[in-house]
Short mmCIF file of N, CA and C in Angstrom, two decimals:
data_model
loop_
_atom_site.label_atom_id
_atom_site.label_comp_id
_atom_site.label_asym_id
_atom_site.label_seq_id
_atom_site.Cartn_x
_atom_site.Cartn_y
_atom_site.Cartn_z
N MET A 1 5.36 -11.78 -18.38
CA MET A 1 4.10 -12.28 -17.85
C MET A 1 2.99 -11.97 -18.86
N ASP A 2 2.29 -13.00 -19.27
CA ASP A 2 1.18 -12.78 -20.18
C ASP A 2 -0.12 -12.63 -19.38
N VAL A 3 -1.22 -12.40 -20.09
CA VAL A 3 -2.47 -12.10 -19.41
C VAL A 3 -2.96 -13.28 -18.57
N GLU A 4 -2.72 -14.51 -19.02
CA GLU A 4 -3.19 -15.66 -18.24
C GLU A 4 -2.38 -15.84 -16.96
N GLU A 5 -1.06 -15.62 -17.05
CA GLU A 5 -0.26 -15.70 -15.83
C GLU A 5 -0.62 -14.55 -14.90
N PHE A 6 -0.88 -13.38 -15.46
CA PHE A 6 -1.32 -12.24 -14.64
C PHE A 6 -2.59 -12.60 -13.88
N ARG A 7 -3.53 -13.24 -14.55
CA ARG A 7 -4.78 -13.66 -13.91
C ARG A 7 -4.49 -14.58 -12.72
N GLN A 8 -3.61 -15.56 -12.94
CA GLN A 8 -3.26 -16.51 -11.88
C GLN A 8 -2.53 -15.82 -10.73
N ARG A 9 -1.50 -15.02 -11.08
CA ARG A 9 -0.68 -14.37 -10.04
C ARG A 9 -1.49 -13.32 -9.28
N GLY A 10 -2.42 -12.67 -9.98
CA GLY A 10 -3.27 -11.68 -9.31
C GLY A 10 -4.12 -12.34 -8.24
N LYS A 11 -4.69 -13.50 -8.54
CA LYS A 11 -5.49 -14.23 -7.54
C LYS A 11 -4.62 -14.65 -6.36
N GLU A 12 -3.40 -15.10 -6.67
CA GLU A 12 -2.48 -15.49 -5.61
C GLU A 12 -2.13 -14.29 -4.72
N MET A 13 -1.94 -13.12 -5.34
CA MET A 13 -1.57 -11.93 -4.58
C MET A 13 -2.72 -11.49 -3.67
N VAL A 14 -3.95 -11.58 -4.17
CA VAL A 14 -5.10 -11.25 -3.32
C VAL A 14 -5.14 -12.21 -2.14
N ASP A 15 -4.89 -13.50 -2.37
CA ASP A 15 -4.85 -14.46 -1.26
C ASP A 15 -3.74 -14.11 -0.28
N MET A 16 -2.59 -13.69 -0.79
CA MET A 16 -1.47 -13.34 0.07
C MET A 16 -1.83 -12.15 0.97
N VAL A 17 -2.46 -11.13 0.39
CA VAL A 17 -2.85 -9.95 1.17
C VAL A 17 -3.92 -10.33 2.19
N ALA A 18 -4.89 -11.16 1.79
CA ALA A 18 -5.93 -11.60 2.72
C ALA A 18 -5.32 -12.40 3.88
N ASP A 19 -4.36 -13.28 3.57
CA ASP A 19 -3.68 -14.05 4.62
C ASP A 19 -2.90 -13.12 5.55
N TYR A 20 -2.24 -12.14 4.97
CA TYR A 20 -1.49 -11.16 5.78
C TYR A 20 -2.43 -10.50 6.79
N TYR A 21 -3.56 -10.03 6.30
CA TYR A 21 -4.50 -9.34 7.17
C TYR A 21 -5.08 -10.29 8.22
N SER A 22 -5.40 -11.51 7.82
CA SER A 22 -6.00 -12.47 8.76
C SER A 22 -5.03 -12.86 9.87
N ASN A 23 -3.73 -12.86 9.56
CA ASN A 23 -2.73 -13.32 10.54
C ASN A 23 -1.86 -12.20 11.10
N ILE A 24 -2.28 -10.96 10.93
CA ILE A 24 -1.41 -9.84 11.31
C ILE A 24 -1.12 -9.81 12.81
N ARG A 25 -2.04 -10.30 13.64
CA ARG A 25 -1.81 -10.30 15.09
C ARG A 25 -0.61 -11.16 15.48
N GLU A 26 -0.22 -12.09 14.64
CA GLU A 26 0.91 -12.96 14.95
C GLU A 26 2.25 -12.29 14.65
N ARG A 27 2.23 -11.15 13.98
CA ARG A 27 3.47 -10.45 13.63
C ARG A 27 3.83 -9.42 14.69
N ARG A 28 5.14 -9.11 14.76
CA ARG A 28 5.59 -8.01 15.62
C ARG A 28 5.07 -6.71 15.02
N VAL A 29 4.68 -5.77 15.86
CA VAL A 29 4.23 -4.47 15.36
C VAL A 29 5.40 -3.75 14.70
N LEU A 30 6.52 -3.66 15.40
CA LEU A 30 7.72 -2.99 14.89
C LEU A 30 8.79 -4.03 14.57
N PRO A 31 9.56 -3.79 13.53
CA PRO A 31 10.60 -4.77 13.17
C PRO A 31 11.72 -4.82 14.20
N ASN A 32 12.31 -5.98 14.35
CA ASN A 32 13.44 -6.17 15.26
C ASN A 32 14.69 -6.35 14.41
N ILE A 33 15.08 -5.26 13.75
CA ILE A 33 16.22 -5.31 12.83
C ILE A 33 17.09 -4.08 13.07
N ASP A 34 18.28 -4.10 12.52
CA ASP A 34 19.19 -2.95 12.59
C ASP A 34 19.19 -2.25 11.24
N PRO A 35 19.47 -0.94 11.22
CA PRO A 35 19.58 -0.24 9.92
C PRO A 35 20.59 -0.94 9.02
N GLY A 36 20.22 -1.10 7.76
CA GLY A 36 21.08 -1.76 6.79
C GLY A 36 20.85 -3.26 6.69
N TYR A 37 19.86 -3.78 7.43
CA TYR A 37 19.63 -5.23 7.46
C TYR A 37 19.39 -5.81 6.06
N LEU A 38 18.73 -5.03 5.19
CA LEU A 38 18.28 -5.56 3.91
C LEU A 38 19.43 -5.83 2.94
N SER A 39 20.51 -5.08 3.07
CA SER A 39 21.62 -5.24 2.11
C SER A 39 22.25 -6.63 2.18
N SER A 40 22.12 -7.32 3.30
CA SER A 40 22.67 -8.67 3.38
C SER A 40 21.69 -9.73 2.86
N LEU A 41 20.46 -9.32 2.59
CA LEU A 41 19.43 -10.28 2.17
C LEU A 41 19.12 -10.23 0.68
N ILE A 42 19.50 -9.16 0.01
CA ILE A 42 19.26 -9.08 -1.43
C ILE A 42 20.56 -8.67 -2.12
N PRO A 43 20.73 -9.05 -3.38
CA PRO A 43 21.99 -8.74 -4.08
C PRO A 43 22.22 -7.23 -4.19
N SER A 44 23.49 -6.86 -4.24
CA SER A 44 23.82 -5.44 -4.37
C SER A 44 23.66 -4.94 -5.80
N ASP A 45 23.60 -5.87 -6.77
CA ASP A 45 23.40 -5.51 -8.17
C ASP A 45 22.09 -6.10 -8.66
N ALA A 46 21.44 -5.38 -9.56
CA ALA A 46 20.19 -5.87 -10.14
C ALA A 46 20.45 -7.15 -10.93
N PRO A 47 19.50 -8.08 -10.93
CA PRO A 47 19.72 -9.32 -11.70
C PRO A 47 19.80 -9.04 -13.19
N HIS A 48 20.62 -9.84 -13.87
CA HIS A 48 20.75 -9.69 -15.33
C HIS A 48 19.62 -10.38 -16.07
N GLU A 49 19.02 -11.37 -15.43
CA GLU A 49 17.90 -12.11 -16.02
C GLU A 49 16.71 -12.01 -15.07
N PRO A 50 15.51 -12.06 -15.61
CA PRO A 50 14.34 -12.02 -14.74
C PRO A 50 14.32 -13.21 -13.78
N GLU A 51 13.87 -12.95 -12.55
CA GLU A 51 13.74 -14.04 -11.58
C GLU A 51 12.37 -14.67 -11.71
N LYS A 52 12.25 -15.90 -11.26
CA LYS A 52 10.95 -16.56 -11.26
C LYS A 52 10.03 -15.82 -10.30
N TRP A 53 8.77 -15.73 -10.68
CA TRP A 53 7.79 -15.03 -9.85
C TRP A 53 7.73 -15.64 -8.45
N GLU A 54 7.78 -16.97 -8.38
CA GLU A 54 7.73 -17.66 -7.09
C GLU A 54 8.87 -17.20 -6.17
N ASP A 55 10.06 -16.98 -6.75
CA ASP A 55 11.21 -16.54 -5.95
C ASP A 55 11.02 -15.11 -5.47
N VAL A 56 10.44 -14.28 -6.32
CA VAL A 56 10.17 -12.89 -5.91
C VAL A 56 9.20 -12.88 -4.73
N VAL A 57 8.15 -13.69 -4.81
CA VAL A 57 7.16 -13.74 -3.74
C VAL A 57 7.79 -14.28 -2.45
N LYS A 58 8.66 -15.29 -2.56
CA LYS A 58 9.35 -15.82 -1.38
C LYS A 58 10.20 -14.73 -0.72
N ASP A 59 10.81 -13.87 -1.55
CA ASP A 59 11.65 -12.79 -1.02
C ASP A 59 10.84 -11.80 -0.19
N ILE A 60 9.57 -11.66 -0.47
CA ILE A 60 8.74 -10.73 0.31
C ILE A 60 8.71 -11.16 1.77
N GLU A 61 8.43 -12.44 2.00
CA GLU A 61 8.38 -12.93 3.38
C GLU A 61 9.78 -13.06 3.99
N ARG A 62 10.75 -13.48 3.17
CA ARG A 62 12.10 -13.71 3.67
C ARG A 62 12.84 -12.42 3.99
N ALA A 63 12.72 -11.42 3.10
CA ALA A 63 13.55 -10.22 3.23
C ALA A 63 12.77 -8.96 3.60
N ILE A 64 11.58 -8.80 3.05
CA ILE A 64 10.85 -7.55 3.24
C ILE A 64 10.05 -7.52 4.53
N MET A 65 9.29 -8.57 4.80
CA MET A 65 8.42 -8.58 5.98
C MET A 65 9.17 -8.40 7.30
N PRO A 66 10.39 -8.94 7.45
CA PRO A 66 11.10 -8.71 8.71
C PRO A 66 11.41 -7.22 8.98
N GLY A 67 11.39 -6.40 7.95
CA GLY A 67 11.69 -4.98 8.12
C GLY A 67 10.47 -4.08 8.05
N MET A 68 9.28 -4.67 8.08
CA MET A 68 8.05 -3.87 7.96
C MET A 68 7.53 -3.44 9.33
N THR A 69 7.08 -2.19 9.39
CA THR A 69 6.25 -1.73 10.50
C THR A 69 4.82 -1.99 10.07
N HIS A 70 4.08 -2.73 10.86
CA HIS A 70 2.74 -3.18 10.46
C HIS A 70 1.69 -2.19 10.94
N TRP A 71 1.40 -1.22 10.10
CA TRP A 71 0.46 -0.15 10.42
C TRP A 71 -0.95 -0.66 10.65
N LEU A 72 -1.28 -1.81 10.10
CA LEU A 72 -2.62 -2.37 10.28
C LEU A 72 -2.75 -3.21 11.54
N HIS A 73 -1.65 -3.44 12.22
CA HIS A 73 -1.68 -4.26 13.44
C HIS A 73 -2.54 -3.57 14.49
N PRO A 74 -3.39 -4.31 15.19
CA PRO A 74 -4.27 -3.67 16.19
C PRO A 74 -3.51 -3.02 17.34
N GLN A 75 -2.24 -3.35 17.52
CA GLN A 75 -1.45 -2.73 18.59
C GLN A 75 -0.56 -1.59 18.09
N PHE A 76 -0.73 -1.18 16.86
CA PHE A 76 0.05 -0.06 16.31
C PHE A 76 -0.75 1.22 16.53
N HIS A 77 -0.21 2.12 17.35
CA HIS A 77 -0.95 3.34 17.71
C HIS A 77 -0.13 4.60 17.45
N ALA A 78 0.89 4.55 16.64
CA ALA A 78 1.72 5.72 16.39
C ALA A 78 1.25 6.48 15.16
N TYR A 79 1.78 7.65 14.99
CA TYR A 79 1.54 8.50 13.83
C TYR A 79 0.05 8.82 13.66
N TYR A 80 -0.57 8.29 12.65
CA TYR A 80 -1.97 8.60 12.34
C TYR A 80 -2.61 7.37 11.71
N PRO A 81 -3.94 7.31 11.67
CA PRO A 81 -4.59 6.13 11.09
C PRO A 81 -4.25 6.00 9.60
N ILE A 82 -4.11 4.78 9.18
CA ILE A 82 -3.81 4.53 7.77
C ILE A 82 -5.13 4.34 7.03
N GLY A 83 -5.21 4.92 5.85
CA GLY A 83 -6.42 4.78 5.04
C GLY A 83 -6.40 3.45 4.32
N TYR A 84 -7.04 2.45 4.90
CA TYR A 84 -7.00 1.11 4.32
C TYR A 84 -8.37 0.47 4.45
N SER A 85 -8.79 -0.15 3.41
CA SER A 85 -9.97 -0.99 3.45
C SER A 85 -9.86 -1.97 2.28
N PHE A 86 -10.58 -3.05 2.37
CA PHE A 86 -10.54 -4.00 1.26
C PHE A 86 -11.04 -3.36 -0.04
N PRO A 87 -12.13 -2.56 0.00
CA PRO A 87 -12.53 -1.89 -1.24
C PRO A 87 -11.44 -0.97 -1.81
N SER A 88 -10.64 -0.33 -0.93
CA SER A 88 -9.58 0.54 -1.45
C SER A 88 -8.49 -0.27 -2.14
N VAL A 89 -8.20 -1.47 -1.63
CA VAL A 89 -7.20 -2.33 -2.28
C VAL A 89 -7.70 -2.75 -3.66
N LEU A 90 -8.98 -3.13 -3.73
CA LEU A 90 -9.55 -3.51 -5.02
C LEU A 90 -9.56 -2.32 -5.98
N ALA A 91 -9.83 -1.12 -5.45
CA ALA A 91 -9.81 0.08 -6.29
C ALA A 91 -8.41 0.34 -6.83
N ASP A 92 -7.37 0.07 -6.00
CA ASP A 92 -6.00 0.22 -6.48
C ASP A 92 -5.71 -0.75 -7.63
N ILE A 93 -6.22 -1.97 -7.51
CA ILE A 93 -6.03 -2.93 -8.60
C ILE A 93 -6.68 -2.40 -9.87
N LEU A 94 -7.89 -1.90 -9.75
CA LEU A 94 -8.60 -1.37 -10.92
C LEU A 94 -7.87 -0.16 -11.50
N CYS A 95 -7.45 0.77 -10.64
CA CYS A 95 -6.78 1.99 -11.13
C CYS A 95 -5.45 1.68 -11.81
N ASN A 96 -4.73 0.69 -11.27
CA ASN A 96 -3.46 0.32 -11.89
C ASN A 96 -3.65 -0.58 -13.10
N GLY A 97 -4.74 -1.34 -13.11
CA GLY A 97 -5.00 -2.24 -14.23
C GLY A 97 -5.59 -1.54 -15.44
N ILE A 98 -6.29 -0.44 -15.21
CA ILE A 98 -6.84 0.37 -16.32
C ILE A 98 -6.26 1.78 -16.13
N PRO A 99 -4.96 1.92 -16.41
CA PRO A 99 -4.28 3.17 -16.07
C PRO A 99 -4.68 4.33 -16.97
N ASN A 100 -4.72 5.50 -16.39
CA ASN A 100 -4.86 6.73 -17.15
C ASN A 100 -4.33 7.86 -16.30
N ILE A 101 -3.95 8.91 -16.95
CA ILE A 101 -3.44 10.08 -16.24
C ILE A 101 -4.40 11.22 -16.57
N SER A 102 -5.17 11.61 -15.60
CA SER A 102 -6.25 12.57 -15.88
C SER A 102 -5.83 13.99 -15.52
N PHE A 103 -4.81 14.50 -16.20
CA PHE A 103 -4.36 15.87 -15.94
C PHE A 103 -5.19 16.90 -16.68
N THR A 104 -5.93 16.49 -17.68
CA THR A 104 -6.89 17.37 -18.34
C THR A 104 -8.13 16.53 -18.63
N TRP A 105 -9.22 17.20 -18.96
CA TRP A 105 -10.46 16.49 -19.22
C TRP A 105 -10.30 15.49 -20.36
N ILE A 106 -9.70 15.88 -21.46
CA ILE A 106 -9.60 15.02 -22.63
C ILE A 106 -8.68 13.82 -22.37
N ALA A 107 -7.73 13.96 -21.46
CA ALA A 107 -6.84 12.83 -21.14
C ALA A 107 -7.62 11.70 -20.49
N SER A 108 -8.70 12.03 -19.78
CA SER A 108 -9.56 11.00 -19.19
C SER A 108 -10.86 11.65 -18.72
N PRO A 109 -11.81 11.81 -19.61
CA PRO A 109 -13.08 12.45 -19.23
C PRO A 109 -13.76 11.78 -18.04
N ALA A 110 -13.82 10.45 -18.02
CA ALA A 110 -14.52 9.77 -16.92
C ALA A 110 -13.84 10.03 -15.58
N SER A 111 -12.51 9.95 -15.53
CA SER A 111 -11.79 10.19 -14.26
C SER A 111 -11.97 11.62 -13.79
N THR A 112 -11.84 12.56 -14.72
CA THR A 112 -11.97 13.97 -14.36
C THR A 112 -13.35 14.28 -13.82
N GLU A 113 -14.37 13.79 -14.50
CA GLU A 113 -15.72 14.10 -14.07
C GLU A 113 -16.10 13.36 -12.78
N LEU A 114 -15.63 12.11 -12.64
CA LEU A 114 -15.90 11.38 -11.41
C LEU A 114 -15.26 12.07 -10.22
N GLU A 115 -14.04 12.56 -10.39
CA GLU A 115 -13.36 13.28 -9.31
C GLU A 115 -14.16 14.51 -8.90
N GLN A 116 -14.67 15.26 -9.86
CA GLN A 116 -15.48 16.45 -9.54
C GLN A 116 -16.74 16.07 -8.78
N ILE A 117 -17.41 15.03 -9.23
CA ILE A 117 -18.66 14.62 -8.59
C ILE A 117 -18.41 14.14 -7.17
N VAL A 118 -17.38 13.31 -6.99
CA VAL A 118 -17.10 12.77 -5.66
C VAL A 118 -16.66 13.88 -4.70
N LEU A 119 -15.89 14.84 -5.19
CA LEU A 119 -15.50 15.96 -4.32
C LEU A 119 -16.72 16.82 -3.97
N ASP A 120 -17.68 16.94 -4.87
CA ASP A 120 -18.92 17.63 -4.52
C ASP A 120 -19.69 16.85 -3.46
N TRP A 121 -19.66 15.52 -3.54
CA TRP A 121 -20.27 14.71 -2.48
C TRP A 121 -19.62 15.04 -1.14
N LEU A 122 -18.29 15.16 -1.14
CA LEU A 122 -17.56 15.45 0.09
C LEU A 122 -17.95 16.81 0.65
N VAL A 123 -18.07 17.80 -0.23
CA VAL A 123 -18.50 19.14 0.21
C VAL A 123 -19.84 19.05 0.93
N LYS A 124 -20.76 18.30 0.34
CA LYS A 124 -22.10 18.16 0.93
C LYS A 124 -22.05 17.36 2.23
N ALA A 125 -21.24 16.30 2.26
CA ALA A 125 -21.14 15.47 3.47
C ALA A 125 -20.56 16.27 4.64
N LEU A 126 -19.63 17.18 4.34
CA LEU A 126 -19.01 18.00 5.38
C LEU A 126 -19.80 19.27 5.67
N ASN A 127 -20.90 19.46 4.91
CA ASN A 127 -21.75 20.64 5.08
C ASN A 127 -20.96 21.94 4.89
N LEU A 128 -20.07 21.93 3.89
CA LEU A 128 -19.31 23.13 3.57
C LEU A 128 -20.19 24.10 2.78
N PRO A 129 -19.82 25.37 2.74
CA PRO A 129 -20.59 26.33 1.95
C PRO A 129 -20.65 25.93 0.47
N SER A 130 -21.72 26.32 -0.20
CA SER A 130 -21.92 25.91 -1.60
C SER A 130 -20.85 26.46 -2.53
N GLU A 131 -20.10 27.47 -2.10
CA GLU A 131 -19.00 28.00 -2.92
C GLU A 131 -17.93 26.95 -3.17
N PHE A 132 -17.89 25.91 -2.34
CA PHE A 132 -16.89 24.85 -2.52
C PHE A 132 -17.29 23.85 -3.60
N LEU A 133 -18.53 23.89 -4.06
CA LEU A 133 -19.00 22.97 -5.09
C LEU A 133 -18.44 23.37 -6.46
N SER A 134 -18.28 22.39 -7.34
CA SER A 134 -17.79 22.69 -8.68
C SER A 134 -18.88 23.31 -9.55
N LYS A 135 -20.16 23.06 -9.20
CA LYS A 135 -21.28 23.66 -9.92
C LYS A 135 -22.28 24.21 -8.91
N ASN A 136 -22.98 25.28 -9.30
CA ASN A 136 -23.99 25.82 -8.40
C ASN A 136 -25.29 25.03 -8.52
N GLU A 137 -26.33 25.51 -7.82
CA GLU A 137 -27.59 24.76 -7.76
C GLU A 137 -28.25 24.56 -9.12
N ILE A 138 -27.98 25.45 -10.07
CA ILE A 138 -28.61 25.30 -11.39
C ILE A 138 -27.65 24.68 -12.42
N GLY A 139 -26.53 24.12 -11.93
CA GLY A 139 -25.63 23.36 -12.79
C GLY A 139 -24.58 24.16 -13.51
N GLU A 140 -24.43 25.45 -13.17
CA GLU A 140 -23.40 26.27 -13.81
C GLU A 140 -22.06 26.04 -13.13
N VAL A 141 -21.01 25.94 -13.93
CA VAL A 141 -19.66 25.78 -13.39
C VAL A 141 -19.29 27.03 -12.62
N GLN A 142 -18.71 26.83 -11.44
CA GLN A 142 -18.25 27.96 -10.63
C GLN A 142 -16.82 27.71 -10.16
N GLN A 143 -16.30 28.59 -9.34
CA GLN A 143 -14.90 28.54 -8.94
C GLN A 143 -14.57 27.48 -7.89
N GLY A 144 -15.57 26.82 -7.34
CA GLY A 144 -15.32 25.80 -6.32
C GLY A 144 -14.71 24.55 -6.93
N GLY A 145 -14.92 23.44 -6.27
CA GLY A 145 -14.36 22.18 -6.77
C GLY A 145 -12.93 22.01 -6.30
N GLY A 146 -12.31 20.97 -6.72
CA GLY A 146 -10.94 20.70 -6.31
C GLY A 146 -10.44 19.44 -6.96
N VAL A 147 -9.31 18.96 -6.47
CA VAL A 147 -8.74 17.71 -6.97
C VAL A 147 -8.28 16.89 -5.77
N ILE A 148 -8.23 15.59 -5.96
CA ILE A 148 -7.75 14.70 -4.92
C ILE A 148 -6.23 14.60 -5.05
N GLN A 149 -5.52 14.90 -3.98
CA GLN A 149 -4.07 14.83 -3.99
C GLN A 149 -3.63 13.41 -3.66
N GLY A 150 -2.50 13.01 -4.19
CA GLY A 150 -2.01 11.65 -3.99
C GLY A 150 -1.29 11.43 -2.68
N SER A 151 -0.91 12.49 -1.99
CA SER A 151 -0.19 12.33 -0.73
C SER A 151 -0.30 13.61 0.09
N ALA A 152 0.09 13.53 1.35
CA ALA A 152 0.12 14.71 2.21
C ALA A 152 1.14 15.72 1.67
N SER A 153 2.23 15.23 1.10
CA SER A 153 3.24 16.13 0.54
C SER A 153 2.67 16.94 -0.61
N GLU A 154 1.93 16.28 -1.51
CA GLU A 154 1.31 17.00 -2.62
C GLU A 154 0.32 18.02 -2.10
N ALA A 155 -0.48 17.65 -1.10
CA ALA A 155 -1.47 18.57 -0.55
C ALA A 155 -0.78 19.79 0.08
N ALA A 156 0.33 19.56 0.79
CA ALA A 156 1.06 20.67 1.39
C ALA A 156 1.62 21.60 0.31
N LEU A 157 2.14 21.02 -0.77
CA LEU A 157 2.68 21.84 -1.86
C LEU A 157 1.57 22.68 -2.50
N VAL A 158 0.42 22.06 -2.78
CA VAL A 158 -0.69 22.80 -3.38
C VAL A 158 -1.15 23.93 -2.45
N ALA A 159 -1.21 23.65 -1.15
CA ALA A 159 -1.61 24.69 -0.19
C ALA A 159 -0.61 25.84 -0.19
N MET A 160 0.69 25.51 -0.27
CA MET A 160 1.72 26.56 -0.31
C MET A 160 1.61 27.40 -1.59
N LEU A 161 1.36 26.74 -2.71
CA LEU A 161 1.22 27.47 -3.98
C LEU A 161 -0.01 28.39 -3.95
N ALA A 162 -1.12 27.88 -3.38
CA ALA A 162 -2.32 28.71 -3.28
C ALA A 162 -2.07 29.90 -2.36
N ALA A 163 -1.39 29.68 -1.24
CA ALA A 163 -1.08 30.77 -0.32
C ALA A 163 -0.16 31.79 -0.99
N ARG A 164 0.81 31.31 -1.77
CA ARG A 164 1.71 32.22 -2.48
C ARG A 164 0.93 33.09 -3.45
N ASP A 165 0.01 32.48 -4.22
CA ASP A 165 -0.78 33.26 -5.18
C ASP A 165 -1.61 34.32 -4.50
N GLU A 166 -2.20 33.97 -3.35
CA GLU A 166 -3.01 34.96 -2.62
C GLU A 166 -2.12 36.09 -2.09
N ALA A 167 -0.93 35.73 -1.59
CA ALA A 167 -0.01 36.75 -1.07
C ALA A 167 0.46 37.68 -2.20
N VAL A 168 0.72 37.13 -3.36
CA VAL A 168 1.13 37.94 -4.51
C VAL A 168 0.02 38.90 -4.90
N LYS A 169 -1.23 38.42 -4.95
CA LYS A 169 -2.37 39.29 -5.27
C LYS A 169 -2.48 40.44 -4.27
N LYS A 170 -2.29 40.13 -2.98
CA LYS A 170 -2.39 41.18 -1.95
C LYS A 170 -1.27 42.20 -2.12
N LEU A 171 -0.05 41.72 -2.35
CA LEU A 171 1.08 42.63 -2.57
C LEU A 171 0.82 43.53 -3.78
N GLN A 172 0.29 42.96 -4.85
CA GLN A 172 0.05 43.74 -6.06
C GLN A 172 -1.09 44.74 -5.87
N SER A 173 -2.06 44.42 -5.00
CA SER A 173 -3.11 45.41 -4.73
C SER A 173 -2.57 46.55 -3.87
N ASP A 174 -1.59 46.24 -3.00
CA ASP A 174 -0.97 47.27 -2.17
C ASP A 174 0.06 48.08 -2.95
N CYS A 175 0.68 47.46 -3.94
CA CYS A 175 1.73 48.11 -4.73
C CYS A 175 1.40 47.95 -6.21
N PRO A 176 0.52 48.77 -6.78
CA PRO A 176 0.15 48.62 -8.19
C PRO A 176 1.40 48.69 -9.09
N GLY A 177 1.39 47.86 -10.12
CA GLY A 177 2.51 47.81 -11.05
C GLY A 177 3.57 46.78 -10.68
N LEU A 178 3.46 46.20 -9.49
CA LEU A 178 4.42 45.19 -9.07
C LEU A 178 4.23 43.92 -9.89
N LYS A 179 5.29 43.46 -10.52
CA LYS A 179 5.22 42.25 -11.35
C LYS A 179 5.23 41.01 -10.46
N ASP A 180 4.71 39.89 -11.02
CA ASP A 180 4.64 38.64 -10.26
C ASP A 180 6.01 38.24 -9.72
N HIS A 181 7.03 38.22 -10.59
CA HIS A 181 8.35 37.77 -10.16
C HIS A 181 8.95 38.68 -9.10
N GLU A 182 8.58 39.97 -9.12
CA GLU A 182 9.07 40.89 -8.09
C GLU A 182 8.36 40.61 -6.77
N ALA A 183 7.05 40.36 -6.83
CA ALA A 183 6.28 40.09 -5.61
C ALA A 183 6.74 38.81 -4.94
N VAL A 184 7.01 37.79 -5.74
CA VAL A 184 7.44 36.51 -5.17
C VAL A 184 8.76 36.69 -4.41
N GLY A 185 9.61 37.58 -4.87
CA GLY A 185 10.88 37.82 -4.20
C GLY A 185 10.72 38.40 -2.80
N TRP A 186 9.55 38.95 -2.49
CA TRP A 186 9.30 39.52 -1.16
C TRP A 186 8.76 38.48 -0.17
N LEU A 187 8.40 37.34 -0.67
CA LEU A 187 7.74 36.34 0.18
C LEU A 187 8.75 35.45 0.88
N ILE A 188 8.37 35.00 2.07
CA ILE A 188 9.19 34.07 2.84
C ILE A 188 8.30 32.90 3.26
N ALA A 189 8.74 31.70 3.04
CA ALA A 189 8.03 30.51 3.51
C ALA A 189 8.82 29.92 4.67
N TYR A 190 8.14 29.68 5.76
CA TYR A 190 8.78 29.10 6.94
C TYR A 190 8.53 27.60 6.97
N GLY A 191 9.53 26.83 7.32
CA GLY A 191 9.40 25.39 7.40
C GLY A 191 10.10 24.86 8.65
N SER A 192 10.07 23.58 8.82
CA SER A 192 10.69 22.96 9.98
C SER A 192 11.16 21.57 9.61
N ASP A 193 12.23 21.14 10.25
CA ASP A 193 12.68 19.78 10.03
C ASP A 193 11.97 18.82 10.99
N GLN A 194 10.98 19.34 11.72
CA GLN A 194 10.25 18.55 12.71
C GLN A 194 8.91 18.03 12.20
N VAL A 195 8.64 18.21 10.92
CA VAL A 195 7.38 17.72 10.36
C VAL A 195 7.68 16.73 9.24
N ALA A 196 6.72 15.86 9.00
CA ALA A 196 6.86 14.90 7.91
C ALA A 196 5.92 15.27 6.79
N VAL A 197 6.46 15.75 5.69
CA VAL A 197 5.65 16.06 4.50
C VAL A 197 6.31 15.52 3.28
#
C-alpha cells in the first residue's frame, strides 16, 4: 500500500467506523455463535500472497462482526464503560500514523512532556494534593507526576511493583543490612482467578 492508497483506504475506514456507530442499534448486543465459529470462516493457514484490501474489508463484516460483543451498543450494560469517543479514534489514527516510543525524554521529547503536562492537569482536575504534580508552584521538578498506562493490566503491574518497593524499604528499615533480593524473598503477593487483569 502506497501513501495515496493509504489516503483512500483511510477515508473508507473512517466511513466504515462512522457507519458502524450510526447503525449499531440494528446489531445484536451479544454474538449468537458457538466457540470455534471463526475457524470455519477463515483459512487455517496464512495466505502466501497478499489479499486484496477489498476482500479483507469484506471479511470484517462476513467473519468478524458476527462474533463481536458490541460494547458501544446502547443496550450493553455489562462489565464497565468503554473509553470511546470520536476524538479518541482520531487520536489513535494520529498516534499510529506518527509513531514513537517515548520510554525516555530523548526518544520523544514532545510525547514525554505532553504526558507530564496532561497528568498535571488531571491532578488539578481531581483536586489531588500538590505532591502529585510533576513540578511544584515555582516550576521545580519534584517526586510527583506519573505516566499513562496502556491497559488495566499494566496499571495493576505498576501498582504491584510500587507496593513491592515500599514493602522492601519497610523490611530493610526493620532489618538493617537486609539485601533487596533477600527482602523480596519474604514477600507474598495474593491473587485470584476471579478478576480480569
